[in-house]
PDB file of C-alpha atoms in Angstrom:
ATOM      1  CA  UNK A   1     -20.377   6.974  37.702  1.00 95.00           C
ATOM      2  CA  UNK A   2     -18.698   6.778  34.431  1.00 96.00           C
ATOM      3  CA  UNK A   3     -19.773   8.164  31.281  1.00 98.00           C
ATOM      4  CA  UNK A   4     -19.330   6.910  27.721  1.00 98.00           C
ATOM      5  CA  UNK A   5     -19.724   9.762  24.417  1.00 97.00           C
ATOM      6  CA  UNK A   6     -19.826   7.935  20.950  1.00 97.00           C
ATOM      7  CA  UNK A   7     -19.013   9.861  18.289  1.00 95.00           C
ATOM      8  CA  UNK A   8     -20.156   8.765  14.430  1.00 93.00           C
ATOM      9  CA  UNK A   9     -21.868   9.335  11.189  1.00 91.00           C
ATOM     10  CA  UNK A  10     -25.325   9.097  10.961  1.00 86.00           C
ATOM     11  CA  UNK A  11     -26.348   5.121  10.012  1.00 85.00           C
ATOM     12  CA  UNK A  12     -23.300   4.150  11.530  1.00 89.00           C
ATOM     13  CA  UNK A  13     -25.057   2.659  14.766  1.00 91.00           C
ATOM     14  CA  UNK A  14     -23.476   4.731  17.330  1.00 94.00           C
ATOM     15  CA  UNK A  15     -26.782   5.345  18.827  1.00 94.00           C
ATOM     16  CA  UNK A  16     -27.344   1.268  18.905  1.00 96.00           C
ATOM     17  CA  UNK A  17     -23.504   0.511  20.350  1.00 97.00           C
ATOM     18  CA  UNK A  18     -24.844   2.915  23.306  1.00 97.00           C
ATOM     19  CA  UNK A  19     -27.773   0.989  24.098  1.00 98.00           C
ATOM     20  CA  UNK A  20     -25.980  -2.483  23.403  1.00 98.00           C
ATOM     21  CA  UNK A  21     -22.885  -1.226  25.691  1.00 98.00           C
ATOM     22  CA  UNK A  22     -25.693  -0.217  28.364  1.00 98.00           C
ATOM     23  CA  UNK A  23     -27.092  -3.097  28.405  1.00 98.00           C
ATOM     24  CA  UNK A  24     -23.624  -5.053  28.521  1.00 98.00           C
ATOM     25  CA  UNK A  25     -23.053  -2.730  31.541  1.00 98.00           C
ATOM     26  CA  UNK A  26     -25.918  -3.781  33.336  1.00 97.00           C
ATOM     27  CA  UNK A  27     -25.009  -7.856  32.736  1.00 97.00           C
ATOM     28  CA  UNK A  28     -21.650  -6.997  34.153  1.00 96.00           C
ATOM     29  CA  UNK A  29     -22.556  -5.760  37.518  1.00 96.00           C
ATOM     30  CA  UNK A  30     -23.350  -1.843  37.095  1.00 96.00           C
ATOM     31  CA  UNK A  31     -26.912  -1.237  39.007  1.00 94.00           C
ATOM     32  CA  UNK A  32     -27.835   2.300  36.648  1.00 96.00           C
ATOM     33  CA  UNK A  33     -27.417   2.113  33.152  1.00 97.00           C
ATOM     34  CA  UNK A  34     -28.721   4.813  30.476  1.00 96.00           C
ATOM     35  CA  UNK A  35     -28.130   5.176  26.731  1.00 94.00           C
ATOM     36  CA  UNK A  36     -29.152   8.447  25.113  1.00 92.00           C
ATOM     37  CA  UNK A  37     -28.345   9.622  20.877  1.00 87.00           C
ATOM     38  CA  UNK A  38     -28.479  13.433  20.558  1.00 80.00           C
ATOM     39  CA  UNK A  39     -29.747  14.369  17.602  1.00 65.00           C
ATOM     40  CA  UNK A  40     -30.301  17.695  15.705  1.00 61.00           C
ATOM     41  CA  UNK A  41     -31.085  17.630  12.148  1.00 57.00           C
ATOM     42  CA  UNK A  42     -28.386  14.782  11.515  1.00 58.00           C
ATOM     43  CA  UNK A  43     -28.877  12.929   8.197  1.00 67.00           C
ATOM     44  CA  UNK A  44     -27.017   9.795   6.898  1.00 70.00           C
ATOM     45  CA  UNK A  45     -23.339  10.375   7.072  1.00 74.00           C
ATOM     46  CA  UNK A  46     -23.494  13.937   9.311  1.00 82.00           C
ATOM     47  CA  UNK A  47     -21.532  13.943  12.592  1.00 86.00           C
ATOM     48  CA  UNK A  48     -23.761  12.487  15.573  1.00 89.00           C
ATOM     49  CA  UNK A  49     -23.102  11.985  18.860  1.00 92.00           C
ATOM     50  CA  UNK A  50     -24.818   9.000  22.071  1.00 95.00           C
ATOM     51  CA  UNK A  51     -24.186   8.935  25.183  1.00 96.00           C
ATOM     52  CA  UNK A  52     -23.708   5.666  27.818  1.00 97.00           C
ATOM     53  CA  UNK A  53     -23.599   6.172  31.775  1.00 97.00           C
ATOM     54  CA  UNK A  54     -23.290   3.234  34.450  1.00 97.00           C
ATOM     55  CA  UNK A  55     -22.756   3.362  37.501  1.00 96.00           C
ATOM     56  CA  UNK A  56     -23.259   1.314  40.709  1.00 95.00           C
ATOM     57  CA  UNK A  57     -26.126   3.064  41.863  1.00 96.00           C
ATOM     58  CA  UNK A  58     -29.478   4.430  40.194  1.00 94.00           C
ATOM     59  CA  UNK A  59     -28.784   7.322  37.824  1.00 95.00           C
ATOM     60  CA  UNK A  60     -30.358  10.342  38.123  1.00 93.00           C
ATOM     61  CA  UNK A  61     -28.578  12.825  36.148  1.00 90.00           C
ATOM     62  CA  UNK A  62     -30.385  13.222  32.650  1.00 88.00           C
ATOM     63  CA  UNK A  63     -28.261  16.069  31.096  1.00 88.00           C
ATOM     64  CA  UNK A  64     -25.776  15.772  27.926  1.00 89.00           C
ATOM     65  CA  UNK A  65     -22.254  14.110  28.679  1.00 92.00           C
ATOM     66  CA  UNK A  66     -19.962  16.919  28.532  1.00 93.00           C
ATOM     67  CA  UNK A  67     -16.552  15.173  30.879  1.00 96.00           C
ATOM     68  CA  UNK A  68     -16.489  11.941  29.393  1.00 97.00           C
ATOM     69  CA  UNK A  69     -14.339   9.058  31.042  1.00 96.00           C
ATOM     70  CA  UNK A  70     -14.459   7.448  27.640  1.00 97.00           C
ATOM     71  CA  UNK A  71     -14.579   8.349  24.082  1.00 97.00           C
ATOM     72  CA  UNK A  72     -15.425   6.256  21.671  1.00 97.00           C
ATOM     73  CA  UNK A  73     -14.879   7.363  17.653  1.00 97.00           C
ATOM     74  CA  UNK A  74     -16.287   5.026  15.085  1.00 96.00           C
ATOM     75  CA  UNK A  75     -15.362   6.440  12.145  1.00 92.00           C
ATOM     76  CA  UNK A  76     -11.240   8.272  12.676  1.00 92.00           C
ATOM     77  CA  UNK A  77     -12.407  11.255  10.069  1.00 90.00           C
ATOM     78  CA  UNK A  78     -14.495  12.774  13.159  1.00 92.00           C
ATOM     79  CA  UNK A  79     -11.159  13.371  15.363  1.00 89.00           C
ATOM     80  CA  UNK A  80     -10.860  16.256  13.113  1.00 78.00           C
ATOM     81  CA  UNK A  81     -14.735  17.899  12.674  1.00 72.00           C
ATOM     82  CA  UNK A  82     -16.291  17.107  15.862  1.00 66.00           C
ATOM     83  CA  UNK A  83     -14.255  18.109  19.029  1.00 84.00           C
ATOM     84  CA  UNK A  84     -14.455  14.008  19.688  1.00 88.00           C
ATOM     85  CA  UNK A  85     -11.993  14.504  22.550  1.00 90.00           C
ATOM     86  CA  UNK A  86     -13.539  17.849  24.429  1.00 91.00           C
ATOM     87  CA  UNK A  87     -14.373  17.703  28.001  1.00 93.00           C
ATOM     88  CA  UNK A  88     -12.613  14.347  28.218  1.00 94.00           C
ATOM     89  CA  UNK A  89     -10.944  13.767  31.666  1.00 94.00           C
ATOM     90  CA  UNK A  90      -6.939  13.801  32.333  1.00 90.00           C
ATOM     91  CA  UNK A  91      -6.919   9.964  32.468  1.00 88.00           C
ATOM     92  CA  UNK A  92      -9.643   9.002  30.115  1.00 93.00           C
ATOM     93  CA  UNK A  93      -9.762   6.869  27.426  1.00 94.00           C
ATOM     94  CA  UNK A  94     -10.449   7.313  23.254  1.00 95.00           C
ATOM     95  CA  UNK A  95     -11.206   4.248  21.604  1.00 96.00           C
ATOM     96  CA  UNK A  96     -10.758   4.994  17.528  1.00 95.00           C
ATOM     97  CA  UNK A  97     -11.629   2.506  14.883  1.00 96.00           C
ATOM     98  CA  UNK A  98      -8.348   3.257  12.562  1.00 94.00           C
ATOM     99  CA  UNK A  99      -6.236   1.447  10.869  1.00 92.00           C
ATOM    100  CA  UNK A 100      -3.390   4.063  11.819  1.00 90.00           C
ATOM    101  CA  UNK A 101      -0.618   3.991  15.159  1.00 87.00           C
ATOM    102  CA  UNK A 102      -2.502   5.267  17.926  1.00 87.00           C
ATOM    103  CA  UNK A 103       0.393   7.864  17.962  1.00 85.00           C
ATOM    104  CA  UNK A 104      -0.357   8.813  13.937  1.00 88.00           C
ATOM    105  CA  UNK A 105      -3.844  10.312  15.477  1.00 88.00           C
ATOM    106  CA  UNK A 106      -2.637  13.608  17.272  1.00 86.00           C
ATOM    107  CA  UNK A 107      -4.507  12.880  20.220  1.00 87.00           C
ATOM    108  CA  UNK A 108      -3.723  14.498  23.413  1.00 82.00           C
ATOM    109  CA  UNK A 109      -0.790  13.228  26.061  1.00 82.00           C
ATOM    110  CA  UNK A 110      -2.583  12.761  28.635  1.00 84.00           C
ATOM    111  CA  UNK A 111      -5.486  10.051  27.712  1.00 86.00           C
ATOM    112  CA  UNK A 112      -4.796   6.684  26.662  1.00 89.00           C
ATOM    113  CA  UNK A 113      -5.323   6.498  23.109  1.00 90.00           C
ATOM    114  CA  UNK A 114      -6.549   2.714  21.382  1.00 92.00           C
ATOM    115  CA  UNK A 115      -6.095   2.666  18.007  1.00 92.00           C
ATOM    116  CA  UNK A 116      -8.358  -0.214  16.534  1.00 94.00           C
ATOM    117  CA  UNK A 117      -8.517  -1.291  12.954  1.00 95.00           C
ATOM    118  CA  UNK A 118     -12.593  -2.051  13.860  1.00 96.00           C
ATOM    119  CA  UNK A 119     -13.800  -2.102  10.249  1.00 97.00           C
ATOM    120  CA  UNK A 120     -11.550  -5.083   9.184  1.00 96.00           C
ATOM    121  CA  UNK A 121     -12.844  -7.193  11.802  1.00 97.00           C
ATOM    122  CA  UNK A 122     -16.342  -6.060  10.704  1.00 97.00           C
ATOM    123  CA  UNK A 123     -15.723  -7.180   7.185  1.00 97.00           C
ATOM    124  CA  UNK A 124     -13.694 -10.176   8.214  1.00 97.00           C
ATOM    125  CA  UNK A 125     -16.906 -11.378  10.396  1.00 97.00           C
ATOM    126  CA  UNK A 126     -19.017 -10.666   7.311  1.00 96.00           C
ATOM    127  CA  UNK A 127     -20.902  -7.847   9.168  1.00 96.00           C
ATOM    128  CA  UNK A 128     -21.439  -5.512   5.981  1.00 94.00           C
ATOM    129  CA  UNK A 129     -24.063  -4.222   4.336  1.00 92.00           C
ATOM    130  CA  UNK A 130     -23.904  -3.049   0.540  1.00 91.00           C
ATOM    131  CA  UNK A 131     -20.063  -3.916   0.569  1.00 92.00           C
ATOM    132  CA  UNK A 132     -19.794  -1.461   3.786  1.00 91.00           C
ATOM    133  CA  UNK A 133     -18.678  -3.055   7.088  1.00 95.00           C
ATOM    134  CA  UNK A 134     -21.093  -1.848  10.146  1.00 95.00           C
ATOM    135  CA  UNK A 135     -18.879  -1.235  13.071  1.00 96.00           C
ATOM    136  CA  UNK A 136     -21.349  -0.336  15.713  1.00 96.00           C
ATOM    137  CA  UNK A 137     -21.100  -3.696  17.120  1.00 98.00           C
ATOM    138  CA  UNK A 138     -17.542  -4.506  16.529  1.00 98.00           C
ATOM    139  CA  UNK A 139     -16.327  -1.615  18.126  1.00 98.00           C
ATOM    140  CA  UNK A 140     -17.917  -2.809  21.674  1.00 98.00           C
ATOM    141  CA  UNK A 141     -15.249  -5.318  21.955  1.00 98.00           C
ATOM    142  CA  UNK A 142     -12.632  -2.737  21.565  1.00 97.00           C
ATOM    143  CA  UNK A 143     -14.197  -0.846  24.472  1.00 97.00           C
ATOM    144  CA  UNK A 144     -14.762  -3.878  26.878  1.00 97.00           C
ATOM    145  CA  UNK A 145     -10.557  -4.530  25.835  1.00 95.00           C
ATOM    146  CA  UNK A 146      -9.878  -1.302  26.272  1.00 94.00           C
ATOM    147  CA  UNK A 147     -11.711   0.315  29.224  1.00 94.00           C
ATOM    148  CA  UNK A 148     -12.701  -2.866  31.659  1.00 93.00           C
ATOM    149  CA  UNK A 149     -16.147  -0.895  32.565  1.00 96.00           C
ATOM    150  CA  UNK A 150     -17.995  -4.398  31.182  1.00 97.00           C
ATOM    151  CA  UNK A 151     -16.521  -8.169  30.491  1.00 97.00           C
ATOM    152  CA  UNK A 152     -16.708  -9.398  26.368  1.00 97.00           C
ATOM    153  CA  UNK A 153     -19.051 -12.229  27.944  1.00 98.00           C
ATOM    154  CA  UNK A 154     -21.592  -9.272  28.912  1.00 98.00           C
ATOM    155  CA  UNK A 155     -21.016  -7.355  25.044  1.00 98.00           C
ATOM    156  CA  UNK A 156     -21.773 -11.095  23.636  1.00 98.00           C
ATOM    157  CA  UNK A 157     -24.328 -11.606  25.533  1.00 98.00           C
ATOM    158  CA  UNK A 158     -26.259  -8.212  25.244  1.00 98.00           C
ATOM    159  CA  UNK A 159     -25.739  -8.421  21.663  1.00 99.00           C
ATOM    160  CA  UNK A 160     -27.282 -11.543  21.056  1.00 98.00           C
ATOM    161  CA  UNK A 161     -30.337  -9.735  22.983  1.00 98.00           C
ATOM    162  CA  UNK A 162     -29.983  -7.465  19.980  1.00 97.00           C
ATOM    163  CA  UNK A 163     -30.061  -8.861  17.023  1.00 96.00           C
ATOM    164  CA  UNK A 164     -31.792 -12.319  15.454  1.00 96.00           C
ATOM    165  CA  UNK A 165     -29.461 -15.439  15.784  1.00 93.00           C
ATOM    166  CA  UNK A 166     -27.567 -15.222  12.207  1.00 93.00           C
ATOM    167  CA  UNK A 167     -26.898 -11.521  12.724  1.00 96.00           C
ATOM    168  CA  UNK A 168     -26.426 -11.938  16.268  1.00 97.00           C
ATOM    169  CA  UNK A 169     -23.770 -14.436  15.499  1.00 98.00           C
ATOM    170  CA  UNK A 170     -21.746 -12.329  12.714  1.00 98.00           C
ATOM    171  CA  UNK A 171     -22.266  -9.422  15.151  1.00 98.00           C
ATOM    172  CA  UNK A 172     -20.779 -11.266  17.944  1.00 98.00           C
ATOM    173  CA  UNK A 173     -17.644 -12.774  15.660  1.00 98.00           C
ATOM    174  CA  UNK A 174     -16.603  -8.767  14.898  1.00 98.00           C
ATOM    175  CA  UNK A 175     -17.011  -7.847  18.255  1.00 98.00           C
ATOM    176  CA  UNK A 176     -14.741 -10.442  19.486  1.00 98.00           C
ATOM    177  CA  UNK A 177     -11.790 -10.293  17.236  1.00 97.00           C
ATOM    178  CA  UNK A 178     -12.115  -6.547  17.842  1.00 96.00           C
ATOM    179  CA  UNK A 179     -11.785  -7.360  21.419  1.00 96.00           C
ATOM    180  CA  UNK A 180      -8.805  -9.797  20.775  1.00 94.00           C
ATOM    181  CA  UNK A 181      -7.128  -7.404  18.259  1.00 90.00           C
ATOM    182  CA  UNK A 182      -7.071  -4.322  20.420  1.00 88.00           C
ATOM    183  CA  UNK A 183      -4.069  -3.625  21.867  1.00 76.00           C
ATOM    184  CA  UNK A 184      -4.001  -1.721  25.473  1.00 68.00           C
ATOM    185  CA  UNK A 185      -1.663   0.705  25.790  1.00 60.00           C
ATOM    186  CA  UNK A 186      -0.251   2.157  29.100  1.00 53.00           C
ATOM    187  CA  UNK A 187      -1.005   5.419  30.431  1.00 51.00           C
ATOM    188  CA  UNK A 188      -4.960   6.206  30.933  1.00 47.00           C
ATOM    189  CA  UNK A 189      -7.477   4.652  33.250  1.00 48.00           C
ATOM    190  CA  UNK A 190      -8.403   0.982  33.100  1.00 46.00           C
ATOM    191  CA  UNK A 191     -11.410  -0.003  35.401  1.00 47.00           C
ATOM    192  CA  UNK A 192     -13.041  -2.759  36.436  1.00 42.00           C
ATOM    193  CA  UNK A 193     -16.676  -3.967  36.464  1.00 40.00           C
ATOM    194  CA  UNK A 194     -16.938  -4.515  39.967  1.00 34.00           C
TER     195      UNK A 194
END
């Protein structure tokens, strides 16, 4: 099993990216899928946190994420307040949407670290709303370049589930220059779908 934690601000659409990457999981292959926010009393702009599991059997663990394989940050201002990187696993993976080096971010030696500028291929797609680029959605194709767990046909496809056909379209445009734009670094785990 792997497990996913997303870390963002509240209206960000971390807990929508789970459910989105889930479902991308479950087009590429993986048999159990689950997507689950945890929430206290977060309000727009607080730290919040999701969760995503696959794996190639049914799931059957329902508790909080605590050794993530992957860590996702959608907003780089959180690698700071919320612990984004505790529990992860010697090997694991922290996706960032930053415009900084992946080396600027302080991260620990032994994960592999993808630094992703995320927002400008939001904005470049025209995914904003009230001049404010969403990156919920870009930021999956970061994580299918990054991680391998699901295939940027499977992210494309689940989002278009998602989201009516102009949206889905804009949606799908940040997600894949995200994807093309993110540049893998050695060191870490990569996996595979299959």
């Amino acid at each position: 099993m792997h497990e996913v934690r997303w870390h963002g601000r509240g209206g960000q659409g971390a807990v929508t990216s789970s459910k989105i990457l889930a479902r991308a999981a479950h087009l590429s292959g993986w048999e159990g899928v689950t997507a689950a926010p945890s929430f206290g009393a977060e309000r727009r702009g607080a730290p919040i946190t999701a969760t995503t599991r696959m794996a190639h059997e049914p799931i059957r663990v329902m508790s909080q994420v605590t050794t993530p394989d992957v860590v996702v940050v959608l907003d780089d201002s959180l690698l700071g307040v919320a612990a984004a990187t505790a529990g992860l696993v010697p090997g694991g993976v922290v996706v960032v949407n930053t415009a900084r080096a992946a080396a600027d971010l302080g991260l620990p030696d032994d994960v592999r670290v993808v630094a992703s500028d995320v927002t400008g291929a939001a904005r470049e797609a025209g995914v904003v709303v009230s001049g404010q680029p969403l990156v919920n959605t870009a930021i999956l194709g970061s994580v299918a370049a990054a991680t391998g767990l699901v295939t940027m046909e499977s992210v494309e496809a689940a989002i278009a589930e998602a989201f009516p056909e102009t949206a889905a379209e804009k949606n799908i445009r940040a997600a894949r220059l995200a994807f093309e734009r993110t540049a893998v670094t050695a060191g870490g785990t990569r996996w595979t779908s299959t």
